[in-house]
Coordinates of C-alpha atoms in Angstrom, one line a residue:
X1 CA -42.4 -22.7 6.6
X2 CA -43.1 -25.6 3.8
X3 CA -41.2 -27.9 6.3
X4 CA -44.3 -27.6 8.8
X5 CA -46.3 -28.5 6.2
X6 CA -44.6 -31.8 5.4
X7 CA -44.3 -32.7 8.8
X8 CA -47.9 -32.5 9.4
X9 CA -48.9 -34.2 6.0
X10 CA -46.9 -37.3 7.5
X11 CA -48.8 -37.4 10.8
X12 CA -51.8 -37.1 8.7
X13 CA -51.3 -39.7 5.9
X14 CA -53.2 -43.2 6.3
X15 CA -50.0 -44.5 4.7
X16 CA -47.5 -43.8 7.7
X17 CA -47.7 -46.2 10.3
X18 CA -48.6 -45.3 14.1
X19 CA -45.2 -46.0 15.3
X20 CA -43.6 -43.8 12.7
X21 CA -46.4 -41.1 13.5
X22 CA -45.4 -41.4 17.3
X23 CA -41.9 -40.7 16.7
X24 CA -42.7 -37.3 15.2
X25 CA -45.3 -36.1 17.7
X26 CA -42.7 -36.4 20.2
X27 CA -40.3 -34.2 18.4
X28 CA -40.3 -31.3 20.6
X29 CA -37.1 -29.2 19.0
X30 CA -38.1 -27.0 16.3
X31 CA -34.9 -27.1 14.5
X32 CA -35.1 -31.2 14.5
X33 CA -38.4 -30.8 12.8
X34 CA -37.0 -28.7 10.2
X35 CA -33.9 -30.4 9.3
X36 CA -36.0 -33.8 9.0
X37 CA -38.4 -32.0 6.5
X38 CA -36.7 -29.0 5.3
X39 CA -35.5 -31.3 1.9
X40 CA -35.7 -34.9 0.7
X41 CA -32.8 -37.2 1.5
X42 CA -30.6 -36.5 -1.5
X43 CA -30.1 -39.3 -4.2
X44 CA -27.0 -38.4 -5.0
X45 CA -24.2 -40.6 -7.7
X46 CA -23.8 -43.2 -4.8
X47 CA -27.7 -43.2 -3.8
X48 CA -29.0 -42.2 -0.3
X49 CA -27.2 -42.1 2.9
X50 CA -28.4 -40.3 6.3
X51 CA -29.7 -40.7 9.8
X52 CA -32.1 -43.1 10.5
X53 CA -35.4 -42.0 11.2
X54 CA -38.5 -40.4 10.3
X55 CA -39.1 -37.7 7.5
X56 CA -38.2 -36.8 4.3
X57 CA -34.4 -36.3 5.0
X58 CA -34.0 -39.1 7.1
X59 CA -33.6 -42.9 6.3
X60 CA -36.7 -44.9 6.9
X61 CA -39.0 -47.3 5.0
X62 CA -40.8 -44.4 3.6
X63 CA -38.0 -42.9 1.7
X64 CA -36.4 -46.0 0.8
X65 CA -39.5 -47.2 -1.0
X66 CA -39.4 -43.9 -3.0
X67 CA -36.0 -44.4 -4.4
X68 CA -36.8 -48.1 -5.1
X69 CA -39.8 -47.2 -6.6
X70 CA -38.0 -44.8 -8.9
X71 CA -35.5 -47.4 -9.4
X72 CA -37.6 -49.9 -10.6
X73 CA -39.6 -47.2 -12.9
X74 CA -36.3 -46.3 -14.6
X75 CA -35.1 -49.7 -14.7
X76 CA -38.8 -50.9 -16.5
X77 CA -38.4 -48.2 -19.0
X78 CA -35.0 -48.5 -20.1
X79 CA -34.9 -51.9 -20.5
X80 CA -37.1 -53.9 -22.9
X81 CA -36.3 -57.7 -21.7
X82 CA -36.8 -59.2 -18.6
X83 CA -35.0 -56.8 -15.5
X84 CA -33.5 -58.5 -12.5
X85 CA -32.1 -56.5 -9.6
X86 CA -29.3 -58.3 -6.8
X87 CA -29.3 -56.7 -3.1
X88 CA -26.8 -56.9 -0.1
X89 CA -27.0 -55.3 3.1
X90 CA -24.2 -55.2 5.9
X91 CA -24.6 -55.3 9.9
X92 CA -26.4 -52.3 10.6
X93 CA -29.2 -51.1 12.3
X94 CA -32.3 -51.3 9.9
X95 CA -30.2 -53.1 7.1
X96 CA -31.9 -55.8 6.7
X97 CA -35.4 -54.4 7.0
X98 CA -34.4 -51.8 4.4
X99 CA -33.0 -54.5 2.1
X100 CA -36.3 -56.4 2.6
X101 CA -38.6 -53.4 1.6
X102 CA -36.5 -52.5 -1.5
X103 CA -37.0 -56.4 -2.2
X104 CA -40.5 -56.6 -2.1
X105 CA -41.4 -53.2 -3.7
X106 CA -39.4 -54.5 -7.0
X107 CA -41.0 -57.6 -7.1
X108 CA -44.3 -55.8 -7.0
X109 CA -42.9 -54.0 -9.7
X110 CA -42.3 -57.4 -11.6
X111 CA -38.9 -57.0 -11.0
X112 CA -36.7 -60.2 -10.0
X113 CA -34.7 -59.9 -7.1
X114 CA -31.9 -62.0 -5.6
X115 CA -31.6 -61.1 -2.3
X116 CA -28.4 -62.2 -0.1
X117 CA -29.4 -65.1 2.8
X118 CA -27.9 -62.9 5.4
X119 CA -25.7 -59.8 5.4
X120 CA -22.4 -59.5 3.1
X121 CA -19.7 -57.1 1.7
X122 CA -20.6 -54.7 -0.7
X123 CA -18.0 -55.5 -3.0
X124 CA -19.8 -59.1 -3.2
X125 CA -23.0 -57.2 -4.3
X126 CA -20.7 -55.4 -7.1
X127 CA -19.4 -59.0 -8.4
X128 CA -23.0 -60.7 -8.2
X129 CA -24.5 -58.1 -10.4
X130 CA -22.0 -59.0 -13.4
X131 CA -22.2 -62.9 -12.1
X132 CA -25.9 -62.9 -12.6
X133 CA -26.3 -60.4 -15.3
X134 CA -28.4 -58.2 -13.2
X135 CA -29.2 -54.7 -15.0
X136 CA -28.9 -53.0 -11.2
X137 CA -28.1 -53.9 -7.8
X138 CA -28.4 -52.2 -4.1
X139 CA -26.7 -52.2 -1.2
X140 CA -28.0 -51.1 2.3
X141 CA -25.1 -49.9 4.2
X142 CA -23.4 -46.2 5.2
X143 CA -19.9 -47.8 5.1
X144 CA -17.8 -46.3 7.9
X145 CA -20.4 -43.8 9.3
X146 CA -21.4 -43.8 12.6
X147 CA -24.2 -46.0 14.1
X148 CA -27.1 -43.6 13.5
X149 CA -26.5 -43.6 9.8
X150 CA -27.9 -46.1 7.4
X151 CA -27.7 -45.6 3.5
X152 CA -28.8 -47.2 0.1
X153 CA -26.2 -47.5 -2.9
X154 CA -27.5 -48.1 -6.6
X155 CA -25.2 -50.4 -8.9
X156 CA -25.2 -50.4 -12.3
X157 CA -25.1 -53.3 -14.9
X158 CA -21.6 -53.0 -14.9
X159 CA -21.3 -53.9 -11.3
X160 CA -20.1 -50.2 -10.4
X161 CA -21.5 -47.4 -8.6
X162 CA -24.2 -45.4 -10.6
X163 CA -22.2 -42.1 -12.0
X164 CA -23.8 -38.8 -12.7
X165 CA -25.8 -39.1 -16.0
X166 CA -27.5 -42.5 -15.0
X167 CA -27.9 -41.1 -11.1
X168 CA -29.7 -38.1 -12.6
X169 CA -32.0 -40.2 -15.0
X170 CA -32.8 -42.4 -11.9
X171 CA -33.5 -39.2 -9.6
X172 CA -35.8 -37.5 -12.3
X173 CA -38.1 -40.9 -11.8
X174 CA -37.4 -40.8 -7.6
X175 CA -38.8 -36.7 -7.7
X176 CA -42.1 -37.9 -10.1
X177 CA -43.2 -39.8 -7.3
X178 CA -45.6 -37.5 -5.4
X179 CA -47.6 -39.5 -3.1
X180 CA -46.9 -42.8 -0.6
X181 CA -49.5 -44.7 -2.5
X182 CA -47.8 -44.6 -6.0
X183 CA -45.5 -46.7 -4.1
X184 CA -45.8 -50.5 -4.7
X185 CA -45.4 -53.3 -2.2
X186 CA -46.2 -57.0 -1.2
X187 CA -45.0 -59.2 1.9
X188 CA -42.2 -61.0 2.1
X189 CA -43.7 -64.2 1.7
X190 CA -45.8 -63.1 -1.2
X191 CA -42.8 -62.1 -3.0
X192 CA -41.1 -65.5 -2.6
X193 CA -44.3 -67.3 -3.9
X194 CA -44.6 -65.3 -6.7
X195 CA -41.3 -66.5 -7.8
X196 CA -39.7 -63.4 -8.3
X197 CA -37.7 -63.0 -5.2
X198 CA -34.9 -65.4 -5.0
X199 CA -32.3 -65.8 -2.0
X200 CA -28.8 -66.2 -2.5
X201 CA -25.8 -67.5 -0.8
X202 CA -23.1 -70.3 -0.9
X203 CA -23.3 -70.8 -4.9
X204 CA -22.0 -66.6 -5.1
X205 CA -20.0 -66.7 -1.7
X206 CA -17.6 -69.7 -3.4
X207 CA -17.3 -68.2 -7.1
X208 CA -16.1 -64.6 -5.7
X209 CA -13.6 -66.7 -3.6
X210 CA -12.3 -68.5 -6.0
X211 CA -12.0 -65.6 -8.1
X212 CA -10.4 -63.6 -5.5
X213 CA -7.7 -66.2 -4.9
X214 CA -6.6 -66.2 -8.5
X215 CA -5.2 -62.8 -8.0
X216 CA -2.6 -63.7 -5.9
X217 CA 1.1 -62.6 -7.7
X218 CA 3.7 -64.7 -6.1
X219 CA 1.6 -68.2 -6.1
X220 CA 4.4 -70.4 -5.1
X221 CA 5.6 -68.0 -2.3
X222 CA 2.1 -68.1 -0.7
X223 CA 1.8 -71.7 -1.4
X224 CA 5.2 -72.4 0.2
X225 CA 5.0 -69.7 2.8
X226 CA 1.9 -68.6 4.1
X227 CA 1.3 -70.3 6.9
X228 CA 4.9 -68.2 8.4
X229 CA 2.8 -64.9 8.5
X230 CA 1.3 -63.9 11.6
X231 CA -1.8 -61.7 11.6
X232 CA -4.3 -60.2 13.4
X233 CA -8.0 -59.1 12.0
X234 CA -10.9 -57.3 13.3
X235 CA -14.0 -57.2 11.0
X236 CA -15.1 -54.1 13.7
X237 CA -18.7 -55.9 13.8
X238 CA -19.1 -55.9 10.0
X239 CA -19.8 -58.0 7.1
X240 CA -15.6 -58.9 6.7
X241 CA -15.3 -61.7 9.2
X242 CA -16.6 -64.9 6.7
X243 CA -15.4 -64.1 3.5
X244 CA -11.8 -62.9 4.6
X245 CA -11.1 -65.3 6.8
X246 CA -12.5 -68.1 4.4
X247 CA -10.1 -66.6 1.6
X248 CA -7.1 -66.9 4.1
X249 CA -7.6 -70.1 5.4
X250 CA -8.2 -71.1 1.9
X251 CA -4.7 -69.7 0.9
X252 CA -3.2 -71.7 3.5
X253 CA -2.5 -68.7 6.0
X254 CA -3.4 -70.9 9.0
X255 CA -2.0 -68.3 11.5
X256 CA -4.7 -65.9 11.8
X257 CA -6.0 -64.3 15.1
X258 CA -9.5 -62.3 15.3
X259 CA -10.3 -59.9 17.7
X260 CA -13.3 -61.9 19.4
X261 CA -14.9 -58.6 21.1
X262 CA -15.3 -57.3 17.5
X263 CA -16.2 -60.2 15.3
X264 CA -19.6 -60.6 15.6
X265 CA -22.0 -58.5 13.2
X266 CA -23.3 -55.6 15.5
X267 CA -25.0 -52.0 14.3
X268 CA -24.4 -50.4 17.8
X269 CA -20.8 -51.0 17.1
X270 CA -20.0 -51.4 21.0
X271 CA -16.3 -51.3 20.6
X272 CA -16.1 -48.5 18.2
X273 CA -18.4 -45.3 18.0
X274 CA -16.9 -44.4 14.7
X275 CA -16.4 -47.9 12.7
X276 CA -13.6 -46.4 10.4
X277 CA -10.6 -48.4 10.0
X278 CA -8.8 -45.0 9.6
X279 CA -9.2 -44.4 13.0
X280 CA -6.5 -45.9 15.5
X281 CA -8.8 -46.3 18.3
X282 CA -10.4 -49.4 16.1
X283 CA -7.3 -51.2 16.8
X284 CA -7.0 -50.8 20.5
X285 CA -8.0 -54.1 21.3
X286 CA -6.1 -55.6 18.4
X287 CA -3.2 -53.7 20.2
X288 CA -3.3 -55.2 23.3
X289 CA -3.5 -58.5 21.4
X290 CA -0.5 -58.2 19.3
X291 CA 1.5 -57.6 22.7
X292 CA 1.7 -61.4 23.0
X293 CA 1.1 -62.8 19.3
X294 CA 3.4 -60.2 17.9
X295 CA 1.9 -60.4 14.3
X296 CA 3.5 -59.5 11.2
X297 CA 0.2 -57.6 10.5
X298 CA -2.7 -56.0 11.5
X299 CA -5.9 -54.9 9.7
X300 CA -9.2 -54.5 10.2
X301 CA -12.1 -53.9 7.8
X302 CA -15.5 -51.7 7.9
X303 CA -18.7 -52.5 8.6
X304 CA -19.8 -53.3 4.8
X305 CA -15.7 -54.4 4.2
X306 CA -15.0 -52.5 1.2
X307 CA -12.2 -50.4 3.2
X308 CA -9.2 -51.9 5.2
X309 CA -7.2 -49.9 7.4
X310 CA -3.7 -51.8 8.4
X311 CA -1.0 -51.7 11.2
X312 CA 2.8 -52.0 11.2
X313 CA 5.6 -51.8 13.4
X314 CA 7.8 -49.4 12.9
X315 CA 12.1 -49.2 13.1
X316 CA 11.4 -48.4 17.1
X317 CA 8.9 -50.9 17.9
X318 CA 5.9 -48.9 18.1
X319 CA 2.8 -49.8 16.1
X320 CA 1.6 -47.3 13.6
X321 CA -2.0 -46.9 11.5
X322 CA -0.9 -46.5 8.0
X323 CA -2.8 -43.9 6.3
X324 CA -4.9 -44.9 3.0
X325 CA -2.2 -43.1 1.1
X326 CA 0.9 -45.1 2.4
X327 CA -1.2 -48.4 2.1
X328 CA -1.7 -47.4 -1.7
X329 CA 1.8 -46.8 -2.3
X330 CA 3.1 -49.9 -0.4
X331 CA 0.2 -51.8 -3.0
X332 CA 1.2 -50.1 -6.3
X333 CA 4.7 -50.6 -6.0
X334 CA 4.6 -54.0 -4.8
X335 CA 2.1 -55.5 -7.5
X336 CA 3.7 -53.4 -10.6
X337 CA 7.5 -54.2 -9.1
X338 CA 5.9 -57.8 -8.6
X339 CA 4.5 -58.1 -12.3
X340 CA 7.8 -56.9 -13.8
X341 CA 10.0 -59.4 -12.1
X342 CA 7.4 -62.0 -13.2
X343 CA 7.3 -60.9 -17.2
X344 CA 3.9 -60.4 -16.3
X345 CA 3.2 -56.2 -16.7
X346 CA 1.4 -55.3 -19.7
X347 CA 2.7 -52.7 -22.1
X348 CA -1.2 -51.1 -21.8
X349 CA -1.7 -51.2 -18.4
X350 CA -2.8 -48.7 -15.8
X351 CA -3.3 -47.6 -12.6
X352 CA -6.2 -45.1 -11.4
X353 CA -6.4 -43.0 -8.4
X354 CA -8.3 -39.9 -7.3
X355 CA -7.5 -36.3 -7.2
X356 CA -7.2 -36.0 -3.6
X357 CA -4.7 -39.0 -3.1
X358 CA -1.1 -38.9 -3.1
X359 CA 1.1 -38.1 -6.0
X360 CA 3.7 -40.7 -4.9
X361 CA 1.7 -43.4 -7.1
X362 CA 2.5 -41.2 -10.1
X363 CA 6.2 -41.3 -9.4
X364 CA 6.2 -45.0 -9.1
X365 CA 3.9 -45.9 -12.0
X366 CA 6.4 -43.4 -13.9
X367 CA 9.2 -45.9 -13.1
X368 CA 7.6 -49.4 -14.6
X369 CA 6.3 -47.6 -17.4
X370 CA 2.9 -47.9 -16.7
X371 CA 0.0 -44.7 -17.4
X372 CA -1.6 -43.3 -14.3
X373 CA -4.6 -41.3 -15.0
X374 CA -6.7 -39.2 -12.3
X375 CA -9.9 -39.1 -11.2
X376 CA -12.5 -37.4 -8.9
X377 CA -13.2 -38.6 -5.6
X378 CA -15.4 -41.6 -5.7
X379 CA -14.8 -45.1 -6.1
X380 CA -17.5 -44.7 -8.5
X381 CA -15.0 -43.2 -11.0
X382 CA -12.6 -45.8 -11.0
X383 CA -15.2 -48.4 -11.4
X384 CA -15.9 -46.6 -14.7
X385 CA -12.6 -46.5 -15.9
X386 CA -12.3 -50.2 -15.9
X387 CA -15.4 -50.6 -18.2
X388 CA -13.8 -48.0 -20.3
X389 CA -10.7 -50.2 -20.7
X390 CA -12.2 -53.0 -21.6
X391 CA -13.4 -51.0 -24.8
X392 CA -10.0 -50.0 -25.7
X393 CA -8.0 -52.6 -24.9
X394 CA -6.1 -50.7 -21.8
X395 CA -5.3 -53.2 -19.1
X396 CA -6.6 -52.2 -15.4
X397 CA -3.7 -52.9 -12.7
X398 CA -4.8 -51.4 -9.5
X399 CA -6.7 -48.2 -8.0
X400 CA -7.2 -46.7 -4.9
X401 CA -8.2 -43.6 -2.8
X402 CA -6.6 -42.0 -0.1
X403 CA -9.6 -42.9 2.1
X404 CA -8.9 -46.9 2.2
X405 CA -9.8 -48.0 -0.6
X406 CA -8.4 -50.6 -3.0
X407 CA -8.8 -53.0 -5.9
X408 CA -7.3 -55.2 -8.2
X409 CA -8.5 -57.0 -10.9
X410 CA -11.8 -56.3 -12.8
X411 CA -13.9 -58.8 -11.7
X412 CA -15.3 -56.2 -8.5
X413 CA -16.1 -52.7 -9.7
X414 CA -16.0 -51.0 -6.4
X415 CA -13.0 -50.9 -3.7
X416 CA -12.7 -54.5 -2.2
X417 CA -11.4 -54.9 1.4
X418 CA -11.4 -58.9 0.9
X419 CA -9.1 -58.4 -2.2
X420 CA -7.3 -55.8 -0.7
X421 CA -6.7 -58.2 2.5
X422 CA -5.0 -61.1 0.3
X423 CA -2.6 -58.7 -1.3
X424 CA -1.8 -56.9 1.8
X425 CA -0.9 -60.5 3.7
X426 CA 1.4 -61.5 0.3
X427 CA 2.7 -58.3 0.4
X428 CA 3.6 -58.6 3.8
X429 CA 4.8 -61.7 3.5
X430 CA 7.1 -61.4 0.4
X431 CA 8.9 -58.8 2.3
X432 CA 9.3 -61.2 5.6
X433 CA 10.6 -63.0 3.3
X434 CA 13.1 -61.2 2.6
X435 CA 14.1 -60.2 6.1
X436 CA 11.9 -56.6 6.0
X437 CA 9.0 -55.0 7.6
X438 CA 6.1 -53.4 5.8
X439 CA 7.5 -50.3 7.6
X440 CA 11.3 -50.8 6.4
X441 CA 9.3 -51.3 2.9
X442 CA 7.7 -48.1 3.2
X443 CA 10.9 -45.9 4.2
X444 CA 12.3 -47.3 1.2
X445 CA 9.7 -45.5 -1.1
X446 CA 10.1 -42.7 0.7
X447 CA 13.9 -42.6 0.5
X448 CA 13.5 -43.2 -3.3
X449 CA 10.5 -41.3 -4.4
X450 CA 10.3 -38.1 -1.4
X451 CA 9.0 -38.0 2.0
X452 CA 5.3 -37.5 0.9
X453 CA 2.8 -36.5 3.7
X454 CA -0.7 -36.2 3.2
X455 CA -3.6 -35.0 5.4
X456 CA -7.2 -34.3 6.1
X457 CA -9.5 -32.4 8.4
X458 CA -13.3 -31.6 7.8
X459 CA -15.4 -28.7 9.4
X460 CA -18.7 -30.1 10.3
X461 CA -21.5 -27.8 9.0
X462 CA -25.1 -29.1 9.7
X463 CA -28.0 -28.3 9.1
X464 CA -29.6 -25.7 6.3
X465 CA -27.0 -23.3 7.6
X466 CA -24.2 -25.4 7.2
X467 CA -24.9 -26.3 3.7
X468 CA -25.3 -22.4 2.6
X469 CA -22.0 -21.7 4.5
X470 CA -20.0 -24.5 2.9
X471 CA -21.2 -22.9 -0.7
X472 CA -20.2 -19.3 0.2
X473 CA -16.8 -20.6 1.4
X474 CA -16.0 -22.1 -2.0
X475 CA -17.2 -19.4 -4.1
X476 CA -14.7 -17.0 -2.1
X477 CA -11.8 -19.2 -2.4
X478 CA -13.1 -19.8 -6.5
X479 CA -12.7 -16.1 -6.8
X480 CA -11.0 -14.4 -4.1
X481 CA -8.1 -17.0 -3.3
X482 CA -4.5 -15.2 -2.9
X483 CA -1.5 -16.0 -4.9
X484 CA 0.5 -17.2 -1.6
X485 CA 0.2 -19.5 0.7
X486 CA 2.5 -19.4 3.7
X487 CA 5.2 -17.2 1.2
X488 CA 5.1 -20.4 -1.4
X489 CA 3.5 -19.4 -4.8
X490 CA 0.3 -20.8 -5.9
X491 CA 1.3 -22.0 -9.3
X492 CA -2.0 -23.8 -10.5
X493 CA -5.6 -23.9 -10.0
X494 CA -8.0 -26.5 -10.8
X495 CA -11.7 -26.1 -10.8
X496 CA -13.5 -29.0 -11.3
X497 CA -16.9 -27.3 -11.3
X498 CA -15.9 -24.9 -14.1
X499 CA -13.6 -27.8 -15.7
X500 CA -10.7 -25.5 -16.0
X501 CA -6.9 -25.7 -14.9
X502 CA -5.5 -22.2 -14.8
X503 CA -1.4 -22.0 -15.1
X504 CA -0.8 -19.4 -12.8
X505 CA 3.1 -19.0 -13.9
X506 CA 2.6 -19.3 -18.0
X507 CA -0.9 -17.5 -17.5
X508 CA -2.8 -20.3 -19.3
X509 CA -5.7 -22.6 -19.1
X510 CA -6.5 -26.5 -19.8
X511 CA -9.8 -28.7 -20.3
X512 CA -10.4 -30.9 -17.3
X513 CA -11.9 -33.7 -18.8
X514 CA -14.0 -35.2 -15.9
X515 CA -17.3 -34.6 -14.5
X516 CA -18.3 -31.5 -13.0
X517 CA -18.2 -31.4 -9.7
X518 CA -17.7 -28.4 -6.8
X519 CA -14.0 -28.9 -6.1
X520 CA -11.3 -26.9 -6.1
X521 CA -7.4 -27.7 -6.0
X522 CA -4.5 -25.6 -5.5
X523 CA -1.1 -26.7 -6.3
X524 CA 1.9 -24.7 -5.1
X525 CA 5.8 -24.3 -6.4
X526 CA 6.7 -26.7 -4.0
X527 CA 4.5 -29.2 -5.0
X528 CA 2.3 -28.9 -2.2
X529 CA -1.5 -28.6 -2.7
X530 CA -4.7 -28.5 -1.1
X531 CA -8.3 -29.6 -2.2
X532 CA -11.3 -28.7 -0.6
X533 CA -15.0 -30.1 -1.5
X534 CA -17.9 -30.5 0.3
X535 CA -18.7 -34.5 1.5
X536 CA -21.1 -36.5 -0.5
X537 CA -22.5 -38.0 2.1
X538 CA -22.2 -36.0 5.4
X539 CA -22.5 -32.3 7.0
X540 CA -19.2 -31.6 5.8
X541 CA -16.2 -29.6 4.0
X542 CA -13.5 -31.8 3.3
X543 CA -10.0 -30.3 2.7
X544 CA -7.1 -32.4 1.9
X545 CA -3.3 -31.8 2.1
X546 CA -0.1 -32.7 1.1
X547 CA 3.7 -31.7 1.3
X548 CA 6.9 -33.3 0.3
X549 CA 9.8 -33.3 3.1
X550 CA 13.2 -34.2 2.8
X551 CA 13.0 -36.8 6.0
X552 CA 10.1 -37.5 8.0
X553 CA 11.1 -34.6 10.5
X554 CA 11.2 -32.1 7.9
X555 CA 7.7 -33.6 6.1
X556 CA 5.8 -33.8 9.3
X557 CA 7.2 -29.9 10.2
X558 CA 6.4 -28.7 6.7
X559 CA 2.6 -30.2 7.0
X560 CA 2.0 -28.4 10.3
X561 CA 2.6 -24.9 8.7
X562 CA 0.9 -25.7 5.5
X563 CA -2.2 -27.0 7.3
X564 CA -2.1 -23.7 9.8
X565 CA -1.7 -21.8 6.7
X566 CA -4.5 -23.4 5.1
X567 CA -6.8 -23.9 8.2
X568 CA -6.4 -19.4 8.4
X569 CA -7.8 -19.5 4.6
X570 CA -10.6 -21.4 5.0
X571 CA -11.7 -19.6 7.9
X572 CA -11.7 -16.5 6.1
X573 CA -13.4 -18.2 3.5
X574 CA -16.3 -19.3 6.0
X575 CA -16.7 -16.1 7.7
X576 CA -16.4 -13.7 4.4

């Protein structure tokens, strides 16, 4: 009953406000009380993310305060010189309040803070950390999660999300804070008067937008033909509206229509229960507009504008939401082929993707003589590679993950939907100028490299029991997996927790040179594969699938069969 002790300690604390206590007293479901207090909200490699509410396992000013106090103490102990932190926030419920609470906490610890005047995209925070030479950054966001969630992402001085080693060190400081009395704070007016709190805005915006514009590859094409492109864009009630409209306008894309019903920032996401551009439903209003406008491209960005989804018209005239893998493949090919055509493709160029992302990127990179590197799931690992490349004189060209995250350039160290939007518009304009749609370009890639099809499904397993079931399922698959799936041999098993890849044909093992993670990947004889891992941000187990077909129909049929076979295996693992 340890959770009950924690519950009553909050009710008895003089440092917990009356409104918070009232929320807790009104809880009638014992399971709800347990879920709120059975553990601390986990500080993972990206920071915190959880449902907004009172309790140790929720996002609130107390859990934010504890995390920030720990972060502040870590920074003060790590750096001898003056420490500064940049803070940004999105349109979610309580984002501004959490951002200001974090700023006031850091100022009370004598740390200089640069706080944005209003909401900004996550990638702009990444840029700002480097631009202002800060030692860390914080973004208050839960990315594309439903409205009841919020989060707290921490960035290092390189502008990338903190990775495993730094996160563990920060967590050790957070765990040492045992009482709310150890959390320092001051009010926001005191913070401003102290000179420690600095409000930032237009100067950063301008510098960032100029950097994004510089990433244009075919500058003459964009300068001369940008106004030919018809675009519909939806910010899905998030932070992308200002920067994306601004950069496209300055590049000359005049024919841009905004989905008015989704234009204004709103943390309740009234038109989208799940504000995720991976979800086709978020484009319903845009698709109604498309009947009249007939755009060349439709795209939408998630609340913190680090992910982007695009919609294109297929050969039958139907609009399709492309997958993250499809958009990533198109961008990889466009960037590499354009650089080669313009004699700008460096010999030491590198493309980076995650282990759950389509292998078509490897085929494309190989054709252009470009190295491709796989990293663990999470864009933080792509950002980490950019830093490595600076030290060994390799040139980062492009990175992407299947979950709609893309990045070109090295001035941002996280996925960036503002950058992606400008490159997607340029790419669409290029193919339009050749008399092709983006869908036709995608079909051309499939004809050349094979008809790749990928899919993701998730199992939601909430609470303590759910976490235990996920752990048991992974252990079953790790040690008791069959040798075939649907009659096809498994030829490789990669265990990222044990850092071992087993070749089951030649019976040999090799070391996986990546951080340890509780992830398994099984590759079959026909080059299909599946990956299973626990979500780092939600109470879910995620399963990624990939097959290669001879044509679209064949790939679709193979995926249906493969998905059912894998689901049967996962069901057995969950009930072992």
